[in-house]
Amino acid sequence: MPQECLSEFRTALLHYLDFTQKQSFTKLAKLQRERAVLPISQYQDRLLCTVAQNQVLVIAGDTGCGRSMQVPQFLLAAGYNHVACTQPCRIACISLAKKVGFESLHQYGNQVSSVGW
């Protein structure tokens, strides 16, 4: 393959990667803004304090309050590395794990995974 074609392909690929990265960061910035106004965010410190004092914590809240998405991220950011979250079905569990991984920029690597349903 001629060097000129390889150079053009490389340039196009870099533009594509830059575009997809900007799209991801735009989505992430929007998610972080939305996250800050979720009802659960005002309880972050209290949740972490309660978890530090108890081995098991059951959290109940209205649909959309952020408990499924935000609480695992609060705990992971605080240094807890064994967090169990339940969902009514396998698909919801996998979806939740993927979203938590995306929102946390996969900084926890394989620690964020689906564990059951």
Short mmCIF file of C-alpha atoms in Angstrom, two decimals, residues 1-111:
data_model
loop_
_atom_site.label_atom_id
_atom_site.label_comp_id
_atom_site.label_asym_id
_atom_site.label_seq_id
_atom_site.Cartn_x
_atom_site.Cartn_y
_atom_site.Cartn_z
CA MET A 1 0.00 0.00 0.00
CA PRO A 2 1.46 3.40 -0.93
CA GLN A 3 2.68 5.63 1.90
CA GLU A 4 0.31 8.43 0.82
CA CYS A 5 -2.74 6.15 1.23
CA LEU A 6 -1.55 5.05 4.66
CA SER A 7 -1.05 8.66 5.68
CA GLU A 8 -4.56 9.62 4.51
CA PHE A 9 -6.05 6.61 6.29
CA ARG A 10 -4.20 7.48 9.50
CA THR A 11 -5.44 11.09 9.32
CA ALA A 12 -9.03 9.97 8.73
CA LEU A 13 -8.81 7.48 11.59
CA LEU A 14 -7.45 10.12 13.98
CA HIS A 15 -10.28 12.49 13.01
CA TYR A 16 -12.82 9.74 13.65
CA LEU A 17 -11.31 8.88 17.04
CA ASP A 18 -11.24 12.56 18.00
CA PHE A 19 -14.89 12.92 16.97
CA THR A 20 -16.05 9.88 18.95
CA GLN A 21 -14.06 10.98 22.00
CA LYS A 22 -15.66 14.43 21.89
CA GLN A 23 -19.10 12.82 21.61
CA SER A 24 -18.38 10.65 24.65
CA PHE A 25 -17.12 13.59 26.69
CA THR A 26 -20.17 15.65 25.72
CA LYS A 27 -22.45 12.84 26.89
CA LEU A 28 -20.43 12.45 30.07
CA ALA A 29 -20.54 16.17 30.85
CA LYS A 30 -24.32 16.12 30.41
CA LEU A 31 -24.59 13.06 32.67
CA GLN A 32 -22.50 14.73 35.37
CA ARG A 33 -24.70 17.84 35.29
CA GLU A 34 -27.82 15.68 35.57
CA ARG A 35 -26.19 13.65 38.33
CA ALA A 36 -25.62 16.69 40.50
CA VAL A 37 -29.36 17.41 40.69
CA LEU A 38 -30.48 13.87 41.52
CA PRO A 39 -32.08 13.59 44.98
CA ILE A 40 -29.55 10.96 46.13
CA SER A 41 -26.61 13.35 45.64
CA GLN A 42 -27.55 15.37 48.72
CA TYR A 43 -27.22 12.22 50.85
CA GLN A 44 -23.76 11.16 49.65
CA ASP A 45 -21.88 12.04 52.85
CA ARG A 46 -24.57 10.53 55.06
CA LEU A 47 -24.61 7.33 52.99
CA LEU A 48 -20.83 6.95 53.19
CA CYS A 49 -20.87 7.56 56.94
CA THR A 50 -23.64 4.99 57.43
CA VAL A 51 -21.83 2.41 55.29
CA ALA A 52 -18.68 2.93 57.34
CA GLN A 53 -20.64 2.09 60.50
CA ASN A 54 -22.67 -0.86 59.15
CA GLN A 55 -21.82 -3.98 57.16
CA VAL A 56 -25.09 -3.99 55.24
CA LEU A 57 -27.16 -1.07 54.06
CA VAL A 58 -30.51 -1.21 52.28
CA ILE A 59 -31.35 1.95 50.36
CA ALA A 60 -34.89 2.71 49.27
CA GLY A 61 -35.97 5.65 47.16
CA ASP A 62 -38.30 6.74 44.42
CA THR A 63 -37.70 5.69 40.83
CA GLY A 64 -35.16 8.00 39.23
CA CYS A 65 -33.65 9.25 42.49
CA GLY A 66 -30.21 7.91 41.53
CA ARG A 67 -29.77 5.07 43.99
CA SER A 68 -28.88 2.40 41.41
CA MET A 69 -26.44 4.52 39.41
CA GLN A 70 -24.95 6.88 41.95
CA VAL A 71 -24.55 4.86 45.13
CA PRO A 72 -22.14 2.34 43.53
CA GLN A 73 -20.09 5.26 42.22
CA PHE A 74 -20.08 6.95 45.64
CA LEU A 75 -18.82 3.73 47.21
CA LEU A 76 -16.19 3.03 44.55
CA ALA A 77 -14.89 6.60 44.78
CA ALA A 78 -14.68 6.24 48.57
CA GLY A 79 -12.44 3.19 48.23
CA TYR A 80 -14.90 0.34 48.64
CA ASN A 81 -14.09 -2.33 46.10
CA HIS A 82 -16.74 -4.97 46.82
CA VAL A 83 -20.13 -3.43 46.10
CA ALA A 84 -23.19 -5.58 45.45
CA CYS A 85 -26.21 -4.09 43.72
CA THR A 86 -29.27 -6.10 42.90
CA GLN A 87 -31.66 -5.72 40.00
CA PRO A 88 -34.81 -7.67 39.17
CA CYS A 89 -33.40 -9.25 36.01
CA ARG A 90 -30.10 -10.10 34.35
CA ILE A 91 -30.46 -7.53 31.56
CA ALA A 92 -31.01 -4.71 34.06
CA CYS A 93 -27.94 -5.84 36.00
CA ILE A 94 -25.73 -5.85 32.92
CA SER A 95 -27.10 -2.50 31.78
CA LEU A 96 -26.46 -0.97 35.20
CA ALA A 97 -22.88 -2.27 35.27
CA LYS A 98 -22.20 -0.83 31.82
CA LYS A 99 -23.66 2.56 32.73
CA VAL A 100 -21.72 2.75 36.00
CA GLY A 101 -18.57 1.86 34.06
CA PHE A 102 -19.25 4.55 31.46
CA GLU A 103 -20.09 7.25 33.99
CA SER A 104 -16.99 6.45 36.02
CA LEU A 105 -14.84 6.53 32.86
CA HIS A 106 -13.98 2.86 33.50
CA GLN A 107 -11.46 4.04 36.11
CA TYR A 108 -12.25 0.97 38.19
CA GLY A 109 -11.43 -1.40 35.35
CA ASN A 110 -12.98 -4.84 35.66
CA GLN A 111 -14.20 -4.12 39.17
#
